[in-house]
Tab-separated table of C-alpha atoms in Angstrom:
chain	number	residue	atom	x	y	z
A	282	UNK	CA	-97.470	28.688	-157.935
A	283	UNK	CA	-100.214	30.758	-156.233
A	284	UNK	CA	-102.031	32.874	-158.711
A	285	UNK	CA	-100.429	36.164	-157.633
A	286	UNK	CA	-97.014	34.493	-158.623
A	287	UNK	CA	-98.452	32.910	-161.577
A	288	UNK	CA	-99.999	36.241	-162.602
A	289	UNK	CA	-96.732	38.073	-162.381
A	290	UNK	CA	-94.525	35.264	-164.109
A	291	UNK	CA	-96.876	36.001	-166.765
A	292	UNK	CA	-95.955	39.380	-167.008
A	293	UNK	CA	-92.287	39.039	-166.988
A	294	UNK	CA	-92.495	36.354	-169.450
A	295	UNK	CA	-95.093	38.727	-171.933
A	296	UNK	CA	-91.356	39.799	-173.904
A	297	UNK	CA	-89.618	36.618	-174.383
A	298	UNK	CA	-90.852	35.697	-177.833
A	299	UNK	CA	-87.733	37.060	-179.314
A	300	UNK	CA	-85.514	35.394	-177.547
A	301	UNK	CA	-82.994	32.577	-178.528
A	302	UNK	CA	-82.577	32.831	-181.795
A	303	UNK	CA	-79.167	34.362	-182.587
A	304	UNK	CA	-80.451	37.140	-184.082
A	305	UNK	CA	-82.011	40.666	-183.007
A	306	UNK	CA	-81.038	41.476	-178.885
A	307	UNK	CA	-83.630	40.159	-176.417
A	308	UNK	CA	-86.856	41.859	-175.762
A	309	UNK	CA	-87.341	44.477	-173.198
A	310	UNK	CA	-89.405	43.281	-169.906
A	311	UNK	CA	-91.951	45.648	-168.269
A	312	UNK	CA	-90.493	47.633	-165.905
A	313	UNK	CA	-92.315	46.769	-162.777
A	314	UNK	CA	-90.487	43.227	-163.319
A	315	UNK	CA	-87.332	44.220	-163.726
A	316	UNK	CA	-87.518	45.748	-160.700
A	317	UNK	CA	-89.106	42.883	-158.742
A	318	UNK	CA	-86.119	40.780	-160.184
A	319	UNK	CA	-83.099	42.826	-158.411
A	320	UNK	CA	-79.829	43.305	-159.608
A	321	UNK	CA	-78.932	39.663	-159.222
A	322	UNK	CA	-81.231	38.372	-161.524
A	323	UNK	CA	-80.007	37.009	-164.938
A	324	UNK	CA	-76.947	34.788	-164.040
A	325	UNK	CA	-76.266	33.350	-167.778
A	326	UNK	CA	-72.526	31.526	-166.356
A	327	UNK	CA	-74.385	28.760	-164.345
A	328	UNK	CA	-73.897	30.166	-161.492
A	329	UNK	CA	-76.289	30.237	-158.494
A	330	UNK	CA	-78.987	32.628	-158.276
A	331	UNK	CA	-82.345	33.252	-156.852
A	332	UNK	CA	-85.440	32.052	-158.653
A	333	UNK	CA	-88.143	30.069	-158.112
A	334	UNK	CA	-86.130	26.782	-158.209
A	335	UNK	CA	-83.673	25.398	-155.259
A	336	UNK	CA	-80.025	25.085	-156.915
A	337	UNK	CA	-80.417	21.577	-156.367
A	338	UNK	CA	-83.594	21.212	-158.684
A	339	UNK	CA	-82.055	23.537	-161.589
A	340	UNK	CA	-81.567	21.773	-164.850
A	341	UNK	CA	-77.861	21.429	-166.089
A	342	UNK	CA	-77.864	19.466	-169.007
A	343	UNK	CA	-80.456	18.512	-171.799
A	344	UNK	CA	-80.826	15.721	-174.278
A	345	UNK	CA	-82.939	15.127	-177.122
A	346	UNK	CA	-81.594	12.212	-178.478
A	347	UNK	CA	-83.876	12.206	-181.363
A	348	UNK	CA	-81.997	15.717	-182.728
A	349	UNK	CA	-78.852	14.844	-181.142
A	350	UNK	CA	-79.123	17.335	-178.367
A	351	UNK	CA	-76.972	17.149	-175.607
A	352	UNK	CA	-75.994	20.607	-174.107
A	353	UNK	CA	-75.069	21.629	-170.805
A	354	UNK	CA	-77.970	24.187	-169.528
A	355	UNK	CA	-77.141	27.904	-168.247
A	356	UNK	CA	-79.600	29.802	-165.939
A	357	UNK	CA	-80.724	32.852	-167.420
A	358	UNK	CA	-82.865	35.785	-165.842
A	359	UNK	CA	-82.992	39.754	-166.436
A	360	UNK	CA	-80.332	41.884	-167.910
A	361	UNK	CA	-79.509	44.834	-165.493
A	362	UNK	CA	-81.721	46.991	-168.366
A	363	UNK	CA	-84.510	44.455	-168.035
A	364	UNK	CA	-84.396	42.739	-170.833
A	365	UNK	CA	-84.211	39.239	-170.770
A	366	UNK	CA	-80.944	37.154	-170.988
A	367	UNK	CA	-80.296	34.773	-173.768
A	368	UNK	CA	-77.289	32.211	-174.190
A	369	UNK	CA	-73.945	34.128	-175.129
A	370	UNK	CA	-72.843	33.467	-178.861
A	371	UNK	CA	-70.272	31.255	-178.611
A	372	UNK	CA	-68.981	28.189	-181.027
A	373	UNK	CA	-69.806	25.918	-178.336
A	374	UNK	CA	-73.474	26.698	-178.059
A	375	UNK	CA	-75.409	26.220	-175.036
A	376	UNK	CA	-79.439	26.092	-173.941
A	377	UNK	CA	-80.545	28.617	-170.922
A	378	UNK	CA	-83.192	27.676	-169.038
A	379	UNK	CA	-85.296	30.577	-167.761
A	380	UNK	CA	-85.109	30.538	-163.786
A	381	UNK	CA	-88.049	32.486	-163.409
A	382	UNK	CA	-90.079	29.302	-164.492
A	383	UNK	CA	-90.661	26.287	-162.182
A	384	UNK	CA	-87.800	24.113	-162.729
A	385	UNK	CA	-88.134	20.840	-164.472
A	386	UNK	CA	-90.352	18.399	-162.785
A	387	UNK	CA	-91.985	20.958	-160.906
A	388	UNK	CA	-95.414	21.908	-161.212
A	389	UNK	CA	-96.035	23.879	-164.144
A	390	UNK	CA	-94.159	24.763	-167.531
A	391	UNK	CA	-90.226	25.543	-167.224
A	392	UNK	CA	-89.150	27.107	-170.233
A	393	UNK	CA	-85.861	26.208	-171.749
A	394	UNK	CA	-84.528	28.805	-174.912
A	395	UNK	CA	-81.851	28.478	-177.694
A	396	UNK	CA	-80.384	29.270	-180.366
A	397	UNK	CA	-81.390	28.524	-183.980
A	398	UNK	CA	-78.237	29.878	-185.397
A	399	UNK	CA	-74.866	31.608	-183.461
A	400	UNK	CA	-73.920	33.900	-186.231
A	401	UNK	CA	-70.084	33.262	-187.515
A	402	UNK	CA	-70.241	30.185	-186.053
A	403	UNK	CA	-72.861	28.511	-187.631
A	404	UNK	CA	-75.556	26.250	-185.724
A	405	UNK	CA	-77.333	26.492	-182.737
A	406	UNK	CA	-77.635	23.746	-180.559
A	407	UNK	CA	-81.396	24.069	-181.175
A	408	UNK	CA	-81.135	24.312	-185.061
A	409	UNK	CA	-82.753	20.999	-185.184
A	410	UNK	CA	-85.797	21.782	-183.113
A	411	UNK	CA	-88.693	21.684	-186.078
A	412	UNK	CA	-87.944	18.441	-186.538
A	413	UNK	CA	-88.950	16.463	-183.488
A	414	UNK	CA	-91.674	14.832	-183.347
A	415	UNK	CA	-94.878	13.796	-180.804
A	416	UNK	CA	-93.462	11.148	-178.549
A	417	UNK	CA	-89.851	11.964	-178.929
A	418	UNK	CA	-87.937	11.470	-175.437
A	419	UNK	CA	-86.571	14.446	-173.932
A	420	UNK	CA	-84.418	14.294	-170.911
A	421	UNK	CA	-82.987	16.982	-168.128
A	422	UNK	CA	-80.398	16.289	-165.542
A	423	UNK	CA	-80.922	18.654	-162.311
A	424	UNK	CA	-78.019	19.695	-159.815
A	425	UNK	CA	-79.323	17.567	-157.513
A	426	UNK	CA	-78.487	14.605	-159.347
A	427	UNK	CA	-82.030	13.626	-160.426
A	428	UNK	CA	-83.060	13.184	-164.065
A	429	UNK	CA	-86.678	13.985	-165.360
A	430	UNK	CA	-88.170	12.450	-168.322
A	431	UNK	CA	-90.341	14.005	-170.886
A	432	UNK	CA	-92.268	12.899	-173.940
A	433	UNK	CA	-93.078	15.796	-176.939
A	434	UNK	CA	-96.912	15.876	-177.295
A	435	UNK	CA	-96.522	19.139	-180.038
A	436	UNK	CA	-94.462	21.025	-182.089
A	437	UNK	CA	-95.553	24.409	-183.091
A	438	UNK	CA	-94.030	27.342	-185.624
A	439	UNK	CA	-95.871	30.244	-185.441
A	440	UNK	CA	-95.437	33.348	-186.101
A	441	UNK	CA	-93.552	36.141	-183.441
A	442	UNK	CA	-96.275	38.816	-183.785
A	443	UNK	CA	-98.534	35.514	-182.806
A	444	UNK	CA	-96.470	34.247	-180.279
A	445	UNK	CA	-99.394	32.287	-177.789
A	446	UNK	CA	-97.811	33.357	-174.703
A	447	UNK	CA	-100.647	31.610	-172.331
A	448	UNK	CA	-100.235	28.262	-174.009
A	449	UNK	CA	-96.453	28.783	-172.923
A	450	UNK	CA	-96.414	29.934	-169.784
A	451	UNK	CA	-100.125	29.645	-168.534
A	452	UNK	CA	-100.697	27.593	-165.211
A	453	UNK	CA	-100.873	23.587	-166.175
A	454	UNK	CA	-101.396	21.100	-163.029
A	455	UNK	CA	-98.527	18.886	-163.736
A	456	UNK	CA	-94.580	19.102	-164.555
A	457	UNK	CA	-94.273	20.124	-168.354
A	458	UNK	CA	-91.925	21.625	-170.425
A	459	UNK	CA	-91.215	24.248	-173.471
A	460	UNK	CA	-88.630	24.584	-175.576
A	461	UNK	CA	-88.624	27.746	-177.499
A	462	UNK	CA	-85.957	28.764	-180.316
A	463	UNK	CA	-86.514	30.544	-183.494
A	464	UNK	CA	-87.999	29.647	-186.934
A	465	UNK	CA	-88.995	30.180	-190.478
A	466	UNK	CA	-87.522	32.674	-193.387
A	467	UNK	CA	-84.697	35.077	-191.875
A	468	UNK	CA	-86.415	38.931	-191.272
A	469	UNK	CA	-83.527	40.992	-191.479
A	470	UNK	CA	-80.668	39.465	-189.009
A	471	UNK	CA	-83.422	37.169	-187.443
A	472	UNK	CA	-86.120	35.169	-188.022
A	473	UNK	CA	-89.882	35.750	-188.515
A	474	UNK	CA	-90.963	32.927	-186.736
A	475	UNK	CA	-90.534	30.899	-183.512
A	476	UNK	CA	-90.664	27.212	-183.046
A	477	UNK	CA	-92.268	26.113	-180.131
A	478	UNK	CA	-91.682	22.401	-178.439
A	479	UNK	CA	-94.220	20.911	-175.705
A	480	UNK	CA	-93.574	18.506	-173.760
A	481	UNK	CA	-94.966	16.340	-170.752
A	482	UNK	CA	-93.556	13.855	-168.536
A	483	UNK	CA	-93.156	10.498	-170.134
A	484	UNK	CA	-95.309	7.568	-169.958
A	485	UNK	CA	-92.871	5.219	-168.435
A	486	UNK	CA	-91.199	7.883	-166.104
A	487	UNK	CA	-94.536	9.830	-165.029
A	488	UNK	CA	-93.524	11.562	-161.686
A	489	UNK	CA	-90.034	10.226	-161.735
A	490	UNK	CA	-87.225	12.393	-160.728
């Protein structure tokens, strides 16, 4: 991204702490970037939509064999209200990816949420998430056809109000990848915490696609 577009993903991004953990609604974004998204913006069905990605690079499925991940992946943007999108609450839980973000295998971090927990109905697909570990394989099937392959180099819970937004979504010079769900004691009808998983492309599979 240039740095004007890097500067203003920042700023879109600022409010997404709270976001997929099946608890509290999503956070509000600032105004200027709910405008700069449209009306369009925020397609959680899997449909197409504009974003930074072509629809052939978009992610639609994840695994994380080591947690026994294997969801299908929505595309998720802005609410018409600005706030950002999370996946519905359904029994048959699914991961969003943020579109706003580079898409996997594209320079810089895309940003995949979930949730923790999908009230009534019990587990989120990323209820497991604290538990992988540094080298763990991760692996995201694009539109196109393509797979890319990622290795976990850190797992982080910290704390909402701490939420390191640069480390998240600051500029990197290679493909990475974050996967963010929620964490730690239940506050209320969510959770204090958010669990944070960081991944870069894998050893064996550096550059593949």
């Amino acid at each position: 991204m240039t740095p004007l577009a890097r500067r203003a993903f920042l700023a879109s991004t600022a409010a997404l702490p709270l976001a997929g953990c099946g608890g509290p609604g999503p956070a509000k974004v600032p105004p200027e970037d709910a405008e700069r998204a449209g009306p369009a913006a925020g397609a959680a069905d899997g449909s197409a939509a504009p974003g930074h990605a072509s629809a052939r690079s978009a992610p639609v499925r994840l695994r994380i064999p080591a947690i026994g991940v294997d969801t299908a992946v929505l595309r998720l943007g802005l609410a018409p209200d600005g706030t950002v999108r999370v996946p519905p609450i359904t029994a048959h839980d699914r991961a969003g990816w943020y579109r706003h973000s580079p898409a996997p295998g594209q320079t810089g971090p895309s940003v995949i949420l979930g949730h923790v927990t999908v009230g009534a109905y019990g587990d989120g697909v990323f209820r497991h998430l604290a538990e992988v570990r540094r080298g763990d394989r991760i692996e995201v099937r694009l539109a196109g056809g393509g797979t890319v392959r990622f290795a976990v180099t850190a797992v982080r819970t910290v704390a909402k109000a701490d939420f390191p937004t640069g480390d998240v979504y600051g500029n990197v010079d290679r493909p990475e990848l974050r996967l963010v769900t929620c964490g730690g004691p239940r506050s209320g009808d969510g959770y204090r915490d958010n669990v944070i998983v960081f991944a870069a492309p894998a050893p064996s599979a550096a550059g593949e696609r």
